[in-house]
PDB file of C-alpha atoms in Angstrom:
ATOM      1  CA  MET A  12     -39.155  38.562  65.540  1.00 65.00           C
ATOM      2  CA  LYS A  13     -38.772  38.993  61.772  1.00 73.00           C
ATOM      3  CA  LYS A  14     -34.982  38.992  62.119  1.00 77.00           C
ATOM      4  CA  ASN A  15     -35.052  35.645  63.915  1.00 87.00           C
ATOM      5  CA  LEU A  16     -37.390  34.124  61.329  1.00 89.00           C
ATOM      6  CA  ILE A  17     -35.182  35.320  58.475  1.00 91.00           C
ATOM      7  CA  SER A  18     -32.088  33.983  60.284  1.00 91.00           C
ATOM      8  CA  VAL A  19     -33.754  30.582  60.689  1.00 92.00           C
ATOM      9  CA  ILE A  20     -34.724  30.497  56.991  1.00 93.00           C
ATOM     10  CA  ILE A  21     -31.190  31.480  55.964  1.00 93.00           C
ATOM     11  CA  LEU A  22     -29.769  28.780  58.257  1.00 94.00           C
ATOM     12  CA  ALA A  23     -32.139  26.163  56.773  1.00 95.00           C
ATOM     13  CA  LEU A  24     -31.231  27.183  53.210  1.00 95.00           C
ATOM     14  CA  LEU A  25     -27.553  27.069  54.111  1.00 96.00           C
ATOM     15  CA  ILE A  26     -27.919  23.517  55.450  1.00 96.00           C
ATOM     16  CA  VAL A  27     -29.867  22.452  52.336  1.00 96.00           C
ATOM     17  CA  ASN A  28     -27.159  24.029  50.164  1.00 95.00           C
ATOM     18  CA  ILE A  29     -24.403  22.132  52.016  1.00 95.00           C
ATOM     19  CA  VAL A  30     -26.286  18.836  51.724  1.00 95.00           C
ATOM     20  CA  LEU A  31     -26.946  19.303  47.990  1.00 94.00           C
ATOM     21  CA  THR A  32     -23.310  20.300  47.403  1.00 93.00           C
ATOM     22  CA  ALA A  33     -22.117  17.173  49.217  1.00 91.00           C
ATOM     23  CA  ILE A  34     -24.463  14.972  47.145  1.00 90.00           C
ATOM     24  CA  MET A  35     -23.250  16.605  43.944  1.00 89.00           C
ATOM     25  CA  MET A  36     -19.591  16.168  44.935  1.00 88.00           C
ATOM     26  CA  PHE A  37     -20.046  12.448  45.597  1.00 84.00           C
ATOM     27  CA  SER A  38     -21.852  11.906  42.292  1.00 84.00           C
ATOM     28  CA  VAL A  39     -19.285  13.892  40.274  1.00 86.00           C
ATOM     29  CA  THR A  40     -16.365  12.200  42.026  1.00 85.00           C
ATOM     30  CA  GLY A  41     -17.692   8.746  41.116  1.00 80.00           C
ATOM     31  CA  ALA A  42     -18.167   9.706  37.474  1.00 81.00           C
ATOM     32  CA  SER A  43     -14.747  11.344  37.413  1.00 84.00           C
ATOM     33  CA  LYS A  44     -13.091   8.174  38.728  1.00 84.00           C
ATOM     34  CA  LYS A  45     -14.849   6.084  36.081  1.00 85.00           C
ATOM     35  CA  THR A  46     -13.773   8.500  33.341  1.00 87.00           C
ATOM     36  CA  ALA A  47     -10.180   8.482  34.578  1.00 84.00           C
ATOM     37  CA  ALA A  48     -10.189   4.663  34.604  1.00 84.00           C
ATOM     38  CA  LEU A  49     -11.567   4.575  31.036  1.00 86.00           C
ATOM     39  CA  VAL A  50      -8.914   7.006  29.787  1.00 84.00           C
ATOM     40  CA  ASP A  51      -6.238   4.981  31.562  1.00 81.00           C
ATOM     41  CA  ASN A  52      -7.451   1.765  29.897  1.00 81.00           C
ATOM     42  CA  ILE A  53      -7.463   3.404  26.469  1.00 82.00           C
ATOM     43  CA  ALA A  54      -3.951   4.777  26.996  1.00 77.00           C
ATOM     44  CA  THR A  55      -2.762   1.328  28.083  1.00 78.00           C
ATOM     45  CA  ALA A  56      -4.306  -0.278  24.999  1.00 75.00           C
ATOM     46  CA  LEU A  57      -2.692   2.295  22.698  1.00 74.00           C
ATOM     47  CA  ASN A  58       0.708   1.742  24.296  1.00 68.00           C
ATOM     48  CA  LEU A  59       0.349  -2.008  23.846  1.00 60.00           C
ATOM     49  CA  GLU A  60      -0.605  -1.516  20.213  1.00 56.00           C
ATOM     50  CA  LEU A  61       2.354   0.764  19.556  1.00 54.00           C
ATOM     51  CA  ALA A  62       4.771  -1.564  21.339  1.00 54.00           C
ATOM     52  CA  SER A  63       3.465  -4.660  19.574  1.00 50.00           C
ATOM     53  CA  GLY A  64       4.453  -3.205  16.197  1.00 49.00           C
ATOM     54  CA  THR A  65       8.080  -4.166  16.845  1.00 46.00           C
ATOM     55  CA  GLU A  66       7.443  -7.625  18.247  1.00 45.00           C
ATOM     56  CA  GLY A  67       6.111 -10.817  16.761  1.00 43.00           C
ATOM     57  CA  GLY A  68       5.686 -10.196  13.070  1.00 46.00           C
ATOM     58  CA  GLY A  69       5.542  -6.419  13.224  1.00 48.00           C
ATOM     59  CA  GLU A  70       7.841  -4.138  11.346  1.00 56.00           C
ATOM     60  CA  GLU A  71      11.440  -4.220  12.424  1.00 64.00           C
ATOM     61  CA  VAL A  72      12.882  -0.964  13.715  1.00 77.00           C
ATOM     62  CA  VAL A  73      16.083  -0.073  11.877  1.00 79.00           C
ATOM     63  CA  SER A  74      18.403   2.596  13.243  1.00 79.00           C
ATOM     64  CA  MET A  75      19.511   5.449  11.022  1.00 83.00           C
ATOM     65  CA  ALA A  76      23.103   4.212  11.262  1.00 82.00           C
ATOM     66  CA  ASP A  77      22.037   0.930   9.635  1.00 82.00           C
ATOM     67  CA  THR A  78      19.887   2.601   6.975  1.00 86.00           C
ATOM     68  CA  GLU A  79      20.945   3.339   3.437  1.00 86.00           C
ATOM     69  CA  THR A  80      18.705   4.841   0.776  1.00 87.00           C
ATOM     70  CA  TYR A  81      18.423   4.268  -2.929  1.00 86.00           C
ATOM     71  CA  SER A  82      16.553   6.870  -4.985  1.00 88.00           C
ATOM     72  CA  PHE A  83      15.497   6.295  -8.548  1.00 87.00           C
ATOM     73  CA  ALA A  84      17.253   8.769 -10.819  1.00 84.00           C
ATOM     74  CA  GLU A  85      14.077   9.910 -12.574  1.00 88.00           C
ATOM     75  CA  ASN A  86      10.497  10.409 -11.488  1.00 88.00           C
ATOM     76  CA  MET A  87       8.186   7.586 -12.515  1.00 89.00           C
ATOM     77  CA  THR A  88       5.108   8.296 -14.613  1.00 89.00           C
ATOM     78  CA  ILE A  89       2.656   5.529 -13.788  1.00 90.00           C
ATOM     79  CA  PRO A  90      -0.678   4.925 -15.557  1.00 89.00           C
ATOM     80  CA  LEU A  91      -3.586   4.474 -13.165  1.00 88.00           C
ATOM     81  CA  LYS A  92      -6.810   2.487 -13.520  1.00 85.00           C
ATOM     82  CA  LYS A  93      -9.585   4.441 -15.262  1.00 83.00           C
ATOM     83  CA  ASP A  94     -12.438   5.770 -13.159  1.00 79.00           C
ATOM     84  CA  GLU A  95     -15.878   4.341 -13.836  1.00 77.00           C
ATOM     85  CA  GLY A  96     -17.626   6.398 -16.497  1.00 74.00           C
ATOM     86  CA  ASP A  97     -14.448   8.326 -17.286  1.00 75.00           C
ATOM     87  CA  ASP A  98     -12.638   7.656 -20.548  1.00 76.00           C
ATOM     88  CA  LYS A  99      -9.659   9.865 -19.726  1.00 84.00           C
ATOM     89  CA  ASP A 100      -6.288   8.362 -18.919  1.00 85.00           C
ATOM     90  CA  HIS A 101      -4.947   9.208 -15.467  1.00 87.00           C
ATOM     91  CA  TYR A 102      -1.340   9.160 -14.352  1.00 88.00           C
ATOM     92  CA  CYS A 103       0.695   9.444 -11.195  1.00 89.00           C
ATOM     93  CA  ILE A 104       4.099  11.110 -11.261  1.00 90.00           C
ATOM     94  CA  VAL A 105       6.190  10.148  -8.255  1.00 90.00           C
ATOM     95  CA  SER A 106       9.786   9.985  -7.124  1.00 90.00           C
ATOM     96  CA  ILE A 107      10.636   6.762  -5.291  1.00 90.00           C
ATOM     97  CA  THR A 108      13.186   6.220  -2.539  1.00 90.00           C
ATOM     98  CA  LEU A 109      13.875   2.787  -1.050  1.00 90.00           C
ATOM     99  CA  SER A 110      15.129   2.414   2.532  1.00 89.00           C
ATOM    100  CA  ILE A 111      17.650  -0.398   2.920  1.00 89.00           C
ATOM    101  CA  ASN A 112      18.755  -2.185   6.102  1.00 87.00           C
ATOM    102  CA  LYS A 113      22.535  -2.677   5.804  1.00 86.00           C
ATOM    103  CA  LYS A 114      22.509  -5.454   8.438  1.00 85.00           C
ATOM    104  CA  ALA A 115      19.739  -7.558   6.895  1.00 84.00           C
ATOM    105  CA  ASP A 116      20.230 -10.819   5.042  1.00 83.00           C
ATOM    106  CA  GLY A 117      20.472 -10.205   1.328  1.00 81.00           C
ATOM    107  CA  TYR A 118      22.061  -6.775   1.639  1.00 82.00           C
ATOM    108  CA  LYS A 119      25.530  -8.008   0.698  1.00 82.00           C
ATOM    109  CA  GLU A 120      24.141  -9.843  -2.306  1.00 82.00           C
ATOM    110  CA  TYR A 121      21.653  -7.280  -3.653  1.00 79.00           C
ATOM    111  CA  GLY A 122      21.999  -4.087  -1.597  1.00 77.00           C
ATOM    112  CA  SER A 123      24.747  -2.241  -3.424  1.00 76.00           C
ATOM    113  CA  ALA A 124      23.797   0.677  -5.627  1.00 75.00           C
ATOM    114  CA  GLU A 125      25.112  -1.162  -8.703  1.00 82.00           C
ATOM    115  CA  ASN A 126      22.971  -4.239  -8.023  1.00 81.00           C
ATOM    116  CA  LEU A 127      19.875  -2.141  -7.345  1.00 84.00           C
ATOM    117  CA  ALA A 128      20.502  -0.113 -10.505  1.00 84.00           C
ATOM    118  CA  ALA A 129      20.678  -3.365 -12.463  1.00 86.00           C
ATOM    119  CA  MET A 130      17.371  -4.500 -10.896  1.00 86.00           C
ATOM    120  CA  GLU A 131      15.698  -1.096 -11.189  1.00 87.00           C
ATOM    121  CA  GLY A 132      13.586  -2.160 -14.162  1.00 88.00           C
ATOM    122  CA  LEU A 133      12.137  -5.102 -12.233  1.00 90.00           C
ATOM    123  CA  ILE A 134      11.455  -2.933  -9.188  1.00 90.00           C
ATOM    124  CA  LYS A 135       9.747  -0.306 -11.361  1.00 90.00           C
ATOM    125  CA  ASP A 136       7.601  -3.027 -12.931  1.00 91.00           C
ATOM    126  CA  GLU A 137       6.400  -4.104  -9.468  1.00 91.00           C
ATOM    127  CA  ILE A 138       5.641  -0.483  -8.550  1.00 90.00           C
ATOM    128  CA  ASN A 139       3.753   0.039 -11.828  1.00 90.00           C
ATOM    129  CA  SER A 140       1.680  -3.105 -11.333  1.00 91.00           C
ATOM    130  CA  VAL A 141       0.674  -2.036  -7.809  1.00 91.00           C
ATOM    131  CA  PHE A 142      -0.306   1.501  -8.819  1.00 88.00           C
ATOM    132  CA  ALA A 143      -2.189   0.229 -11.896  1.00 88.00           C
ATOM    133  CA  GLN A 144      -4.767  -1.423  -9.601  1.00 89.00           C
ATOM    134  CA  TYR A 145      -5.913   1.948  -8.226  1.00 88.00           C
ATOM    135  CA  THR A 146      -7.938   4.835  -9.616  1.00 87.00           C
ATOM    136  CA  THR A 147      -6.758   8.390  -8.993  1.00 85.00           C
ATOM    137  CA  GLU A 148      -8.914   8.841  -5.879  1.00 86.00           C
ATOM    138  CA  GLU A 149      -8.042   5.414  -4.497  1.00 87.00           C
ATOM    139  CA  ALA A 150      -4.320   6.044  -4.995  1.00 86.00           C
ATOM    140  CA  ARG A 151      -4.587   9.467  -3.377  1.00 87.00           C
ATOM    141  CA  ASN A 152      -6.409   8.056  -0.331  1.00 87.00           C
ATOM    142  CA  ASN A 153      -4.542   4.722   0.077  1.00 85.00           C
ATOM    143  CA  GLN A 154      -0.873   5.649  -0.156  1.00 87.00           C
ATOM    144  CA  GLU A 155       0.071   3.650   2.954  1.00 89.00           C
ATOM    145  CA  ALA A 156      -1.627   0.512   1.577  1.00 90.00           C
ATOM    146  CA  ILE A 157       0.189   1.013  -1.725  1.00 90.00           C
ATOM    147  CA  LYS A 158       3.529   1.332   0.088  1.00 90.00           C
ATOM    148  CA  LYS A 159       2.904  -1.873   2.058  1.00 92.00           C
ATOM    149  CA  GLU A 160       1.967  -3.778  -1.077  1.00 92.00           C
ATOM    150  CA  ILE A 161       5.042  -2.494  -2.941  1.00 91.00           C
ATOM    151  CA  ILE A 162       7.316  -3.478  -0.033  1.00 91.00           C
ATOM    152  CA  GLY A 163       5.734  -6.921   0.101  1.00 91.00           C
ATOM    153  CA  ARG A 164       6.253  -7.486  -3.618  1.00 91.00           C
ATOM    154  CA  ILE A 165       9.850  -6.219  -3.566  1.00 89.00           C
ATOM    155  CA  GLN A 166      10.693  -8.382  -0.545  1.00 88.00           C
ATOM    156  CA  THR A 167       9.149 -11.389  -2.287  1.00 90.00           C
ATOM    157  CA  MET A 168      11.076 -10.606  -5.469  1.00 88.00           C
ATOM    158  CA  PHE A 169      14.425 -10.470  -3.637  1.00 86.00           C
ATOM    159  CA  ASP A 170      13.417 -13.182  -1.138  1.00 86.00           C
ATOM    160  CA  SER A 171      14.847 -10.880   1.533  1.00 84.00           C
ATOM    161  CA  LYS A 172      13.699  -8.046   3.760  1.00 86.00           C
ATOM    162  CA  PHE A 173      16.727  -5.805   3.303  1.00 87.00           C
ATOM    163  CA  ILE A 174      14.478  -3.236   1.614  1.00 88.00           C
ATOM    164  CA  TYR A 175      12.142  -2.328   4.462  1.00 88.00           C
ATOM    165  CA  ASN A 176      10.468   0.909   3.381  1.00 89.00           C
ATOM    166  CA  VAL A 177       9.448   2.845   0.297  1.00 91.00           C
ATOM    167  CA  SER A 178       8.946   6.601   0.292  1.00 89.00           C
ATOM    168  CA  PHE A 179       7.008   8.683  -2.197  1.00 88.00           C
ATOM    169  CA  GLY A 180       8.313  12.151  -2.876  1.00 83.00           C
ATOM    170  CA  ASP A 181       6.807  14.841  -5.084  1.00 83.00           C
ATOM    171  CA  ILE A 182       3.706  12.747  -5.806  1.00 86.00           C
ATOM    172  CA  MET A 183       1.278  14.277  -8.316  1.00 86.00           C
ATOM    173  CA  PHE A 184      -1.904  12.871  -9.787  1.00 84.00           C
ATOM    174  CA  GLY A 185      -3.329  13.865 -13.125  1.00 78.00           C
TER     175      GLY A 185
END
């Protein structure tokens, strides 16, 4: 008699276990589908954002075959804005390389190494004036913003977008 009672209890617990497992599976499956849909939407949005960078006012993609570089012969020592409450002078020492699109308008007129060497003083002045707006910490943390501002000023100066990127090498703050 005890064996039958124990078998009935085990059978009842087994049925309860199966029912609870089925309920849990349906609830987890619904949440999993919602999570997968959310991740899919985020991935779609990121792909759109990355693709939109080359269309409609974004940066133009230039192939390596159409790219030429111009590096300044010497590192630039640029005075930075003083920190609040700090009377010490701070400087940035950086080597600058400009990326040039050989197929852009203005390249034939200004893009040769001789023309850029002749304009180097003006370009350095623009770079100095951009860096001079930043303290040491701001310059360290906002290098991409500084690059964009320098590119904008250089493109305005030449009235052309043949210079499309600026690179900082060996940048040191002191």
